[in-house]
Short mmCIF file of C-alpha atoms in Angstrom, two decimals:
data_model
loop_
_atom_site.label_atom_id
_atom_site.label_comp_id
_atom_site.label_asym_id
_atom_site.label_seq_id
_atom_site.Cartn_x
_atom_site.Cartn_y
_atom_site.Cartn_z
CA MET A 907 34.97 63.74 128.08
CA ALA A 908 35.10 67.53 127.63
CA GLN A 909 38.51 69.18 127.93
CA ALA A 910 38.84 72.29 130.12
CA LEU A 911 40.07 75.41 128.34
CA VAL A 912 40.06 77.57 131.49
CA GLU A 913 40.65 76.38 135.04
CA ILE A 914 39.99 79.00 137.71
CA ARG A 915 41.48 77.87 140.99
CA GLY A 916 40.99 79.56 144.36
CA ILE A 917 40.74 83.12 143.03
CA THR A 918 40.33 85.87 145.64
CA LYS A 919 40.18 89.60 145.01
CA GLN A 920 40.05 92.26 147.70
CA PHE A 921 39.44 95.99 147.55
CA PRO A 922 39.68 98.37 150.53
CA GLY A 923 37.03 97.15 152.96
CA VAL A 924 35.51 94.70 150.47
CA THR A 925 36.21 91.12 149.43
CA ALA A 926 34.83 90.99 145.88
CA LEU A 927 35.80 87.35 145.26
CA GLN A 928 36.59 84.69 147.82
CA ASP A 929 38.24 81.39 146.89
CA VAL A 930 36.41 81.06 143.56
CA SER A 931 36.99 77.91 141.50
CA PHE A 932 35.29 76.65 138.33
CA THR A 933 36.17 75.52 134.80
CA ILE A 934 35.11 76.48 131.30
CA ASP A 935 35.35 73.66 128.76
CA GLU A 936 36.58 73.97 125.20
CA GLY A 937 33.71 74.63 122.80
CA GLU A 938 31.23 75.28 125.62
CA ILE A 939 28.64 77.99 126.19
CA HIS A 940 29.01 78.59 129.91
CA ALA A 941 26.66 80.97 131.74
CA LEU A 942 27.85 83.02 134.72
CA ILE A 943 24.98 84.32 136.84
CA GLY A 944 24.43 86.07 140.15
CA GLU A 945 23.01 89.23 141.67
CA ASN A 946 24.60 92.59 140.96
CA GLY A 947 27.60 92.85 143.25
CA ALA A 948 28.07 89.07 143.40
CA GLY A 949 31.51 89.31 141.78
CA LYS A 950 30.81 88.52 138.12
CA SER A 951 32.32 91.76 136.79
CA THR A 952 35.40 91.34 139.00
CA MET A 953 35.90 87.82 137.64
CA ILE A 954 35.63 89.11 134.07
CA LYS A 955 38.18 91.83 134.75
CA ILE A 956 40.63 89.29 136.16
CA LEU A 957 40.20 87.09 133.08
CA SER A 958 40.74 90.11 130.82
CA GLY A 959 43.84 91.27 132.72
CA LEU A 960 42.39 94.47 134.19
CA TYR A 961 42.69 93.17 137.76
CA LYS A 962 45.25 90.94 139.40
CA PRO A 963 43.99 88.37 141.93
CA GLU A 964 45.43 87.97 145.40
CA ALA A 965 48.36 85.61 145.85
CA GLY A 966 47.43 81.95 146.18
CA GLY A 967 44.93 81.64 143.36
CA GLU A 968 45.70 80.89 139.74
CA ILE A 969 44.15 80.64 136.30
CA ILE A 970 45.22 77.89 133.96
CA PHE A 971 44.49 78.58 130.28
CA ALA A 972 44.94 75.75 127.77
CA GLY A 973 47.19 73.98 130.28
CA GLU A 974 49.44 76.98 131.02
CA PRO A 975 49.14 79.20 134.10
CA PHE A 976 48.70 82.96 133.78
CA LYS A 977 51.92 84.84 134.47
CA SER A 978 51.42 88.60 134.53
CA TYR A 979 47.62 89.06 134.56
CA THR A 980 47.82 91.93 132.07
CA ALA A 981 45.40 92.89 129.32
CA LEU A 982 48.04 92.10 126.69
CA GLU A 983 48.62 88.60 128.09
CA SER A 984 44.88 87.88 128.07
CA LEU A 985 44.54 89.13 124.50
CA GLN A 986 47.54 87.11 123.34
CA ARG A 987 46.05 83.97 124.88
CA GLY A 988 42.80 84.58 123.04
CA ILE A 989 40.53 85.95 125.78
CA VAL A 990 38.25 88.69 124.45
CA VAL A 991 35.54 90.46 126.44
CA ILE A 992 32.60 92.17 124.74
CA TYR A 993 31.09 94.57 127.25
CA GLN A 994 27.62 96.10 127.07
CA ASP A 995 29.01 99.21 125.36
CA PHE A 996 31.04 96.98 122.93
CA SER A 997 34.12 99.27 123.31
CA LEU A 998 34.18 99.93 119.57
CA PHE A 999 35.59 103.04 117.87
CA SER A 1000 32.40 104.64 116.60
CA ASN A 1001 34.27 107.07 114.31
CA LEU A 1002 36.27 104.32 112.57
CA SER A 1003 35.07 102.00 109.82
CA VAL A 1004 33.81 98.45 110.24
CA MET A 1005 37.02 97.20 108.62
CA GLU A 1006 39.27 99.19 110.96
CA ASN A 1007 37.40 98.06 114.06
CA ILE A 1008 37.64 94.41 113.07
CA ALA A 1009 41.16 94.18 111.67
CA LEU A 1010 43.31 96.69 113.59
CA GLY A 1011 43.50 94.51 116.70
CA PRO A 1012 46.10 92.03 115.39
CA TYR A 1013 48.40 94.95 114.52
CA VAL A 1014 48.17 96.25 118.09
CA LYS A 1015 48.64 92.78 119.57
CA GLU A 1016 51.70 92.07 117.43
CA GLY A 1017 53.17 95.57 117.83
CA LYS A 1018 53.27 96.34 114.09
CA ASN A 1019 53.75 99.92 112.94
CA LEU A 1020 52.74 99.65 109.28
CA VAL A 1021 49.23 98.78 108.15
CA ASP A 1022 48.55 96.57 105.13
CA TRP A 1023 45.13 97.91 104.11
CA LYS A 1024 44.52 95.21 101.53
CA LYS A 1025 45.18 92.51 104.10
CA MET A 1026 42.97 94.35 106.60
CA GLU A 1027 40.10 94.31 104.13
CA GLU A 1028 40.61 90.61 103.47
CA THR A 1029 40.71 89.84 107.19
CA ALA A 1030 37.51 91.78 107.87
CA ARG A 1031 35.65 90.21 104.95
CA LEU A 1032 36.65 86.64 105.79
CA THR A 1033 35.75 87.15 109.44
CA LEU A 1034 32.30 88.52 108.62
CA ASP A 1035 31.76 85.64 106.20
CA ARG A 1036 32.32 83.23 109.09
CA LEU A 1037 29.42 84.94 110.83
CA GLN A 1038 27.32 85.01 107.64
CA PHE A 1039 26.93 88.75 108.03
CA GLN A 1040 27.00 91.31 105.22
CA VAL A 1041 27.81 94.96 105.88
CA ASP A 1042 29.66 97.79 104.13
CA LEU A 1043 33.25 97.54 105.38
CA ASN A 1044 33.72 101.30 104.94
CA ALA A 1045 30.65 102.27 106.97
CA THR A 1046 31.45 103.98 110.27
CA VAL A 1047 30.50 101.79 113.21
CA GLY A 1048 28.58 104.66 114.81
CA SER A 1049 26.10 104.57 111.91
CA LEU A 1050 25.13 100.93 112.58
CA SER A 1051 22.33 99.59 114.75
CA VAL A 1052 23.13 98.12 118.16
CA ALA A 1053 22.69 94.57 116.87
CA LYS A 1054 25.06 95.16 113.95
CA GLN A 1055 27.63 96.80 116.22
CA GLN A 1056 27.53 93.70 118.39
CA ILE A 1057 28.28 91.45 115.43
CA VAL A 1058 31.19 93.73 114.50
CA ALA A 1059 32.50 93.35 118.07
CA ILE A 1060 32.26 89.56 117.75
CA ALA A 1061 34.02 89.70 114.38
CA ARG A 1062 36.79 91.76 115.97
CA ALA A 1063 37.18 89.06 118.61
CA LEU A 1064 37.49 86.38 115.93
CA ALA A 1065 40.06 88.46 114.06
CA ASN A 1066 42.02 88.49 117.30
CA LYS A 1067 41.90 84.67 117.27
CA ALA A 1068 39.60 84.48 120.28
CA ARG A 1069 39.51 81.15 122.08
CA LEU A 1070 37.36 82.40 124.96
CA LEU A 1071 34.71 84.99 124.13
CA VAL A 1072 33.12 86.70 127.13
CA LEU A 1073 29.70 88.26 126.44
CA ASP A 1074 28.51 90.66 129.16
CA GLU A 1075 24.70 91.11 129.05
CA PRO A 1076 24.75 90.82 125.24
CA THR A 1077 20.97 90.83 124.73
CA SER A 1078 20.01 93.84 126.87
CA ALA A 1079 19.26 96.11 123.88
CA LEU A 1080 18.26 93.53 121.25
CA SER A 1081 14.88 92.61 119.81
CA ARG A 1082 13.67 89.01 119.91
CA GLY A 1083 14.75 88.44 116.32
CA GLU A 1084 18.19 89.91 117.00
CA VAL A 1085 18.59 87.68 120.07
CA THR A 1086 17.80 84.64 117.91
CA LYS A 1087 20.47 85.73 115.40
CA LEU A 1088 23.01 86.21 118.20
CA PHE A 1089 22.28 82.75 119.60
CA ASP A 1090 22.76 81.24 116.14
CA ILE A 1091 26.16 82.92 115.96
CA MET A 1092 27.06 81.66 119.44
CA ARG A 1093 26.17 78.09 118.43
CA SER A 1094 28.26 78.37 115.26
CA LEU A 1095 31.26 79.56 117.29
CA LYS A 1096 30.77 76.63 119.65
CA GLN A 1097 31.03 74.31 116.65
CA GLU A 1098 34.42 75.90 115.91
CA LYS A 1099 35.53 74.90 119.45
CA ILE A 1100 35.47 78.51 120.66
CA SER A 1101 34.35 78.77 124.28
CA LEU A 1102 31.83 81.39 125.35
CA LEU A 1103 31.23 82.81 128.81
CA PHE A 1104 27.71 84.28 128.80
CA ILE A 1105 26.68 86.73 131.52
CA SER A 1106 22.97 87.49 131.74
CA HIS A 1107 20.19 88.16 134.25
CA LYS A 1108 17.61 86.70 131.86
CA LEU A 1109 17.14 83.15 133.08
CA ASP A 1110 15.02 82.10 130.09
CA GLU A 1111 17.95 82.93 127.81
CA ILE A 1112 20.35 81.00 130.01
CA PHE A 1113 18.17 77.91 129.74
CA THR A 1114 17.95 78.40 125.97
CA ILE A 1115 21.63 78.81 125.10
CA SER A 1116 23.96 77.55 127.85
CA ASP A 1117 25.48 74.10 128.33
CA ARG A 1118 26.50 74.66 131.93
CA LEU A 1119 26.12 77.48 134.41
CA THR A 1120 28.06 78.77 137.39
CA VAL A 1121 26.29 80.70 140.16
CA PHE A 1122 27.97 83.46 142.20
CA ARG A 1123 26.64 84.85 145.48
CA ASP A 1124 28.37 87.48 147.62
CA GLY A 1125 31.72 86.87 145.93
CA LYS A 1126 31.60 83.10 146.35
CA CYS A 1127 31.04 80.35 143.82
CA MET A 1128 27.91 78.41 144.74
CA GLY A 1129 28.68 75.69 142.21
CA THR A 1130 28.68 74.74 138.54
CA PHE A 1131 25.72 72.79 137.13
CA ASN A 1132 24.52 71.25 133.92
CA ARG A 1133 21.66 73.27 132.48
CA ASP A 1134 19.32 70.26 132.46
CA GLU A 1135 19.60 69.70 136.21
CA MET A 1136 18.48 73.22 137.12
CA ASP A 1137 15.22 75.15 137.17
CA THR A 1138 14.41 78.82 137.79
CA ASP A 1139 13.55 78.44 141.47
CA ARG A 1140 16.76 76.57 142.24
CA ILE A 1141 18.93 79.10 140.42
CA ILE A 1142 17.30 82.04 142.22
CA SER A 1143 17.66 80.26 145.55
CA LEU A 1144 21.40 79.79 144.91
CA MET A 1145 21.77 83.41 143.76
CA VAL A 1146 20.01 85.14 146.63
CA GLY A 1147 19.40 82.49 149.27
CA ARG A 1148 15.65 82.97 149.08
CA LYS A 1149 12.77 82.62 146.64
CA ILE A 1150 11.94 85.83 144.77
CA GLU A 1151 8.93 86.50 142.58
CA TYR A 1152 7.57 89.67 141.08
CA LYS A 1153 5.45 91.37 143.70
CA ILE A 1154 2.10 92.24 142.17
CA PHE A 1155 1.22 95.67 143.53
CA GLU A 1156 -2.33 96.77 144.21
CA LYS A 1157 -3.78 98.51 141.18
CA ASN A 1158 -5.15 102.06 141.27
CA LYS A 1159 -7.69 103.64 138.94
CA ARG A 1160 -6.99 107.37 138.97
CA ASN A 1161 -8.87 110.13 137.21
CA ASP A 1162 -6.75 113.24 137.78
CA THR A 1163 -4.99 113.94 134.50
CA ILE A 1164 -1.58 115.59 134.75
CA LEU A 1165 -0.28 114.92 131.23
CA GLU A 1166 -2.04 114.31 127.93
CA LEU A 1167 -0.74 113.59 124.44
CA LYS A 1168 -3.01 114.17 121.45
CA ASN A 1169 -2.15 112.76 118.01
CA PHE A 1170 1.61 112.94 118.50
CA SER A 1171 3.40 112.00 115.25
CA LYS A 1172 7.01 111.90 114.06
CA ALA A 1173 7.84 110.59 110.58
CA GLY A 1174 9.57 107.23 110.71
CA GLN A 1175 9.16 106.90 114.50
CA PHE A 1176 5.54 107.04 115.72
CA LYS A 1177 2.10 108.14 114.53
CA ASP A 1178 -1.12 109.35 116.17
CA ILE A 1179 -0.02 108.71 119.76
CA SER A 1180 -2.70 109.77 122.23
CA PHE A 1181 -2.94 108.92 125.92
CA LYS A 1182 -3.41 110.43 129.38
CA LEU A 1183 -1.29 110.09 132.53
CA ASN A 1184 -2.90 110.63 135.94
CA ARG A 1185 -1.38 111.80 139.20
CA GLY A 1186 -0.45 108.90 141.44
CA GLU A 1187 -0.55 106.43 138.56
CA ILE A 1188 2.03 104.19 136.92
CA LEU A 1189 1.34 103.97 133.19
CA GLY A 1190 3.22 101.17 131.46
CA ILE A 1191 4.28 101.33 127.82
CA THR A 1192 5.36 98.05 126.28
CA GLY A 1193 6.00 96.53 122.87
CA LEU A 1194 8.89 95.05 120.94
CA VAL A 1195 12.21 96.88 120.64
CA GLY A 1196 11.82 99.39 117.81
CA ALA A 1197 8.11 99.96 118.38
CA GLY A 1198 8.69 103.68 119.04
CA ARG A 1199 8.32 103.65 122.83
CA THR A 1200 11.59 105.39 123.64
CA GLU A 1201 11.10 107.94 120.87
CA VAL A 1202 7.76 108.99 122.38
CA ALA A 1203 9.34 109.36 125.83
CA GLN A 1204 12.21 111.42 124.45
CA THR A 1205 9.71 113.68 122.70
CA ILE A 1206 7.87 114.38 125.96
CA PHE A 1207 11.26 115.26 127.51
CA GLY A 1208 12.31 117.60 124.70
CA LEU A 1209 15.03 115.39 123.22
CA ASN A 1210 12.94 114.71 120.14
CA HIS A 1211 10.56 117.07 118.36
CA PRO A 1212 7.23 115.88 116.94
CA ASP A 1213 6.02 116.80 113.47
CA SER A 1214 2.50 117.29 114.80
CA GLY A 1215 0.29 116.81 117.82
CA GLU A 1216 -0.41 118.44 121.16
CA LEU A 1217 1.13 118.05 124.60
CA ILE A 1218 -1.04 119.21 127.50
CA LEU A 1219 0.52 119.56 130.97
CA GLU A 1220 -1.83 120.27 133.87
CA GLY A 1221 -4.43 121.61 131.46
CA GLU A 1222 -2.03 123.89 129.54
CA ARG A 1223 -1.03 123.26 125.93
CA ILE A 1224 2.74 123.57 125.76
CA ILE A 1225 5.68 122.93 123.44
CA ILE A 1226 8.81 121.52 125.09
CA GLU A 1227 11.87 122.49 123.07
CA SER A 1228 14.60 121.07 125.31
CA PRO A 1229 15.29 118.85 128.34
CA GLN A 1230 16.03 122.00 130.35
CA GLU A 1231 12.51 123.23 129.69
CA ALA A 1232 11.09 119.80 130.55
CA VAL A 1233 12.89 119.80 133.91
CA ALA A 1234 11.69 123.34 134.62
CA ARG A 1235 8.13 122.14 134.06
CA GLY A 1236 8.56 119.18 136.41
CA ILE A 1237 9.33 116.35 133.99
CA ALA A 1238 12.24 113.95 134.58
CA TYR A 1239 13.51 111.18 132.30
CA VAL A 1240 15.64 108.17 133.28
CA PRO A 1241 17.11 106.78 130.02
CA GLU A 1242 17.39 103.12 129.10
CA ASN A 1243 21.19 103.07 128.89
CA ARG A 1244 22.38 104.25 132.29
CA LEU A 1245 26.04 103.60 131.43
CA GLN A 1246 26.14 105.89 128.39
CA GLU A 1247 23.29 108.32 129.02
CA GLY A 1248 22.54 108.23 132.74
CA LEU A 1249 25.89 108.40 134.54
CA ILE A 1250 29.39 109.80 134.29
CA LEU A 1251 31.12 106.60 135.36
CA ARG A 1252 34.43 108.26 136.24
CA LYS A 1253 32.71 110.62 138.65
CA THR A 1254 31.63 109.89 142.21
CA ILE A 1255 28.14 109.19 143.46
CA LYS A 1256 27.86 112.71 144.88
CA ASP A 1257 29.05 114.38 141.67
CA ASN A 1258 26.56 112.40 139.59
CA LEU A 1259 23.73 112.92 142.02
CA VAL A 1260 23.80 116.74 141.95
CA LEU A 1261 24.22 117.18 138.18
CA THR A 1262 20.55 118.05 137.73
CA VAL A 1263 20.43 120.59 140.59
CA LEU A 1264 23.74 122.43 140.22
CA ARG A 1265 22.04 125.78 139.70
CA ALA A 1266 19.87 125.30 142.77
CA ILE A 1267 22.87 124.63 145.01
CA SER A 1268 25.19 127.23 143.49
CA LYS A 1269 25.66 130.98 143.83
CA TYR A 1270 27.77 133.17 141.55
CA GLY A 1271 28.92 130.02 139.78
CA LEU A 1272 30.24 128.37 142.95
CA VAL A 1273 28.70 125.21 144.42
CA ASN A 1274 27.61 125.50 148.05
CA SER A 1275 29.32 122.46 149.60
CA ASN A 1276 26.88 122.28 152.52
CA LYS A 1277 23.86 122.21 150.19
CA LYS A 1278 25.59 119.62 148.01
CA THR A 1279 26.29 117.41 151.02
CA GLY A 1280 22.70 117.77 152.17
CA VAL A 1281 21.21 116.80 148.80
CA VAL A 1282 23.52 113.82 148.48
CA ALA A 1283 22.86 112.56 152.01
CA GLU A 1284 19.09 112.92 151.59
CA TRP A 1285 18.82 110.92 148.40
CA MET A 1286 21.41 108.29 149.26
CA GLU A 1287 19.34 107.56 152.36
CA LYS A 1288 15.95 107.69 150.63
CA LEU A 1289 17.02 105.28 147.88
CA THR A 1290 19.30 103.17 150.10
CA ILE A 1291 22.31 103.51 147.78
CA LYS A 1292 25.05 101.04 148.73
CA PRO A 1293 27.75 101.26 149.72
CA PRO A 1294 26.80 104.50 151.54
CA LEU A 1295 30.03 106.16 150.45
CA PRO A 1296 29.35 109.33 148.41
CA ASP A 1297 32.97 109.60 147.23
CA ILE A 1298 33.05 106.18 145.55
CA LEU A 1299 33.12 106.12 141.72
CA THR A 1300 29.82 105.10 140.14
CA SER A 1301 31.74 102.69 137.90
CA LYS A 1302 32.43 100.64 141.04
CA LEU A 1303 28.73 100.17 141.89
CA SER A 1304 26.51 97.23 141.03
CA GLY A 1305 23.92 97.73 138.30
CA GLY A 1306 21.13 98.05 140.83
CA ASN A 1307 22.89 100.78 142.77
CA GLN A 1308 23.89 102.60 139.58
CA GLN A 1309 20.21 102.69 138.69
CA ARG A 1310 19.39 104.09 142.12
CA VAL A 1311 21.91 106.89 141.56
CA VAL A 1312 20.28 107.77 138.22
CA LEU A 1313 16.84 107.77 139.86
CA ALA A 1314 18.11 109.89 142.75
CA LYS A 1315 19.67 112.38 140.35
CA TRP A 1316 16.32 113.03 138.72
CA LEU A 1317 14.19 112.80 141.85
CA ALA A 1318 16.35 115.59 143.32
CA THR A 1319 14.66 117.90 140.79
CA ASN A 1320 11.34 117.25 142.58
CA PRO A 1321 9.47 116.23 139.42
CA LYS A 1322 5.71 115.95 138.96
CA ILE A 1323 6.19 113.40 136.17
CA LEU A 1324 8.86 110.68 136.02
CA ILE A 1325 9.56 108.72 132.84
CA VAL A 1326 11.67 105.59 133.35
CA ASP A 1327 12.88 103.64 130.31
CA GLU A 1328 13.63 99.95 131.06
CA PRO A 1329 14.03 100.58 134.82
CA THR A 1330 15.51 97.17 135.64
CA ASN A 1331 17.58 96.48 132.52
CA GLY A 1332 20.68 94.49 133.50
CA ILE A 1333 19.61 94.30 137.15
CA ASP A 1334 19.34 91.10 139.18
CA VAL A 1335 16.04 89.73 140.44
CA GLY A 1336 16.48 90.98 143.99
CA ALA A 1337 17.28 94.55 142.97
CA LYS A 1338 14.33 94.56 140.54
CA THR A 1339 11.86 94.13 143.38
CA GLU A 1340 13.48 97.00 145.28
CA ILE A 1341 13.34 99.34 142.25
CA HIS A 1342 9.68 98.42 141.75
CA GLN A 1343 8.92 99.33 145.36
CA ILE A 1344 10.64 102.71 144.94
CA LEU A 1345 8.48 103.47 141.89
CA ARG A 1346 5.29 102.43 143.65
CA ASN A 1347 6.15 104.60 146.64
CA LEU A 1348 6.68 107.58 144.33
CA ALA A 1349 3.30 106.98 142.69
CA GLU A 1350 1.64 106.79 146.09
CA SER A 1351 3.10 110.21 146.87
CA GLY A 1352 1.16 111.62 143.87
CA MET A 1353 3.80 111.51 141.15
CA GLY A 1354 2.70 110.51 137.65
CA ILE A 1355 5.03 107.81 136.35
CA ILE A 1356 5.54 106.33 132.88
CA VAL A 1357 7.43 103.02 132.84
CA ILE A 1358 8.69 101.69 129.51
CA SER A 1359 9.57 98.00 129.67
CA SER A 1360 9.98 95.00 127.37
CA GLU A 1361 9.41 92.66 130.32
CA LEU A 1362 5.71 91.88 130.41
CA PRO A 1363 5.77 90.45 133.97
CA GLU A 1364 7.32 93.73 135.13
CA ILE A 1365 4.59 95.82 133.50
CA LEU A 1366 1.83 93.64 134.95
CA ALA A 1367 3.47 93.76 138.38
CA ILE A 1368 3.86 97.52 138.85
CA ALA A 1369 1.67 99.35 136.32
CA ASP A 1370 -1.93 100.44 136.84
CA ARG A 1371 -2.61 100.82 133.12
CA VAL A 1372 -0.65 99.69 130.08
CA ILE A 1373 -0.30 100.92 126.51
CA VAL A 1374 0.95 98.51 123.86
CA MET A 1375 2.84 99.87 120.86
CA ARG A 1376 3.67 98.21 117.56
CA ARG A 1377 5.44 99.80 114.62
CA GLY A 1378 5.03 103.30 116.00
CA ARG A 1379 1.34 103.06 116.82
CA ILE A 1380 -0.71 102.27 119.91
CA THR A 1381 -2.47 98.93 119.40
CA ASP A 1382 -4.11 98.57 122.80
CA GLU A 1383 -4.70 100.27 126.13
CA ARG A 1384 -5.89 98.36 129.20
CA PHE A 1385 -6.08 98.41 132.96
CA CYS A 1386 -3.56 95.86 134.25
CA GLU A 1387 -5.86 94.25 136.79
CA GLY A 1388 -6.77 90.78 135.52
CA LEU A 1389 -4.57 91.12 132.44
CA ASN A 1390 -2.15 88.37 131.37
CA GLN A 1391 1.08 88.26 129.35
CA GLU A 1392 -0.47 86.41 126.40
CA GLU A 1393 -2.98 89.21 125.78
CA LEU A 1394 -0.25 91.85 125.82
CA LEU A 1395 2.12 89.88 123.63
CA SER A 1396 -0.54 89.25 120.99
CA LYS A 1397 -1.04 93.03 120.67
CA ALA A 1398 2.72 93.66 120.54
CA ILE A 1399 3.46 91.21 117.70
#
């Protein structure tokens, strides 16, 4: 019989006006890959922050770790017990070396003042060997790919003698091959009797890697189940209380070109990219991670500069040198990583929402508070941002509502063209449908929209046409009506 490493008993956590967790109880066994799933706002992040010592639960609940109850609920206590959380941003020091990121933790945990560099190097090397991963120990972490940074974060956890490793949406920015490598690492850690708590919205991955899963809904634990006794419909029903499927929107065939790319090329990124975008159309761009999709979008927005090619906007050949120029010409871009590139998490909803229109609501360098309030109220209502509290920090919002804030920020510029990169990344199934409806409504109003997505069902659900990219080139272009995932995937791989 499996032995419990973590026993969570009757945990409740309240914030002003909100009960984030209510009487939550479940266990995580030793050497188990345990999935934690639920809609955004269901309480998963709050639970993680209690485990990591960032939040203290209300009196009456307790957490038993390896047979001993938590005492102080501090970050140091969690670290000393061997609980390590790897968030989506990895929380690494990008300006420090691989070795320093991996091996400095024990010095901090033990309160040492002097560093033994030779021992640090040995610790880092041995830890990476456990993961069968080779990398230059002196390379700065910021120079590594996302997948390699993630492995460094896992190595750091092992160097800290992790017994429970919490992975928060670990596959959101990985290619299929990188996901396979991560899962191999997770299975090897399981063999070492390390427990893993895996948080993901991707149900296919949960069925692939987890042993058991716990479902949260509205701050309550709906139960813990063996993977083999569950299916997708049952999980979704527990998560949201209803059955949710991708809504397949009616397809439009437009012929009113607003944007055209001709033979766009950038060495090492993409080559001979040509396509048209029509008013009132959603054009999907799909392909594997690394296919060059994001680089093309960033070039249209002025973040990247092509080596050759033409960009034609409303019949005029133009060169966009900067995002400021793109915005002035009516182009908006919602980036893939909303946490790092889309939001200032320590600022409020209202401060984030007006970032793109500060000049329009200011005079002589001073923001007109009435205009600011009006802009914020308008877009919070139009995009149904919850909770409807403009002064709340965006870091406190669910992923779905954070995405709405990013969308609202750019829609406030009144764009003609909207580019959205992975619009539902890290968002639960219910919020996905709502984001899709927002995008379709914008297209119906005449806006030209480019949606970049790795999720083929998403592309087929909301796009009118789709472009498939592979290794920096367009391999296919089709109308979505009557198209299936197999046809798209064959062109992508």
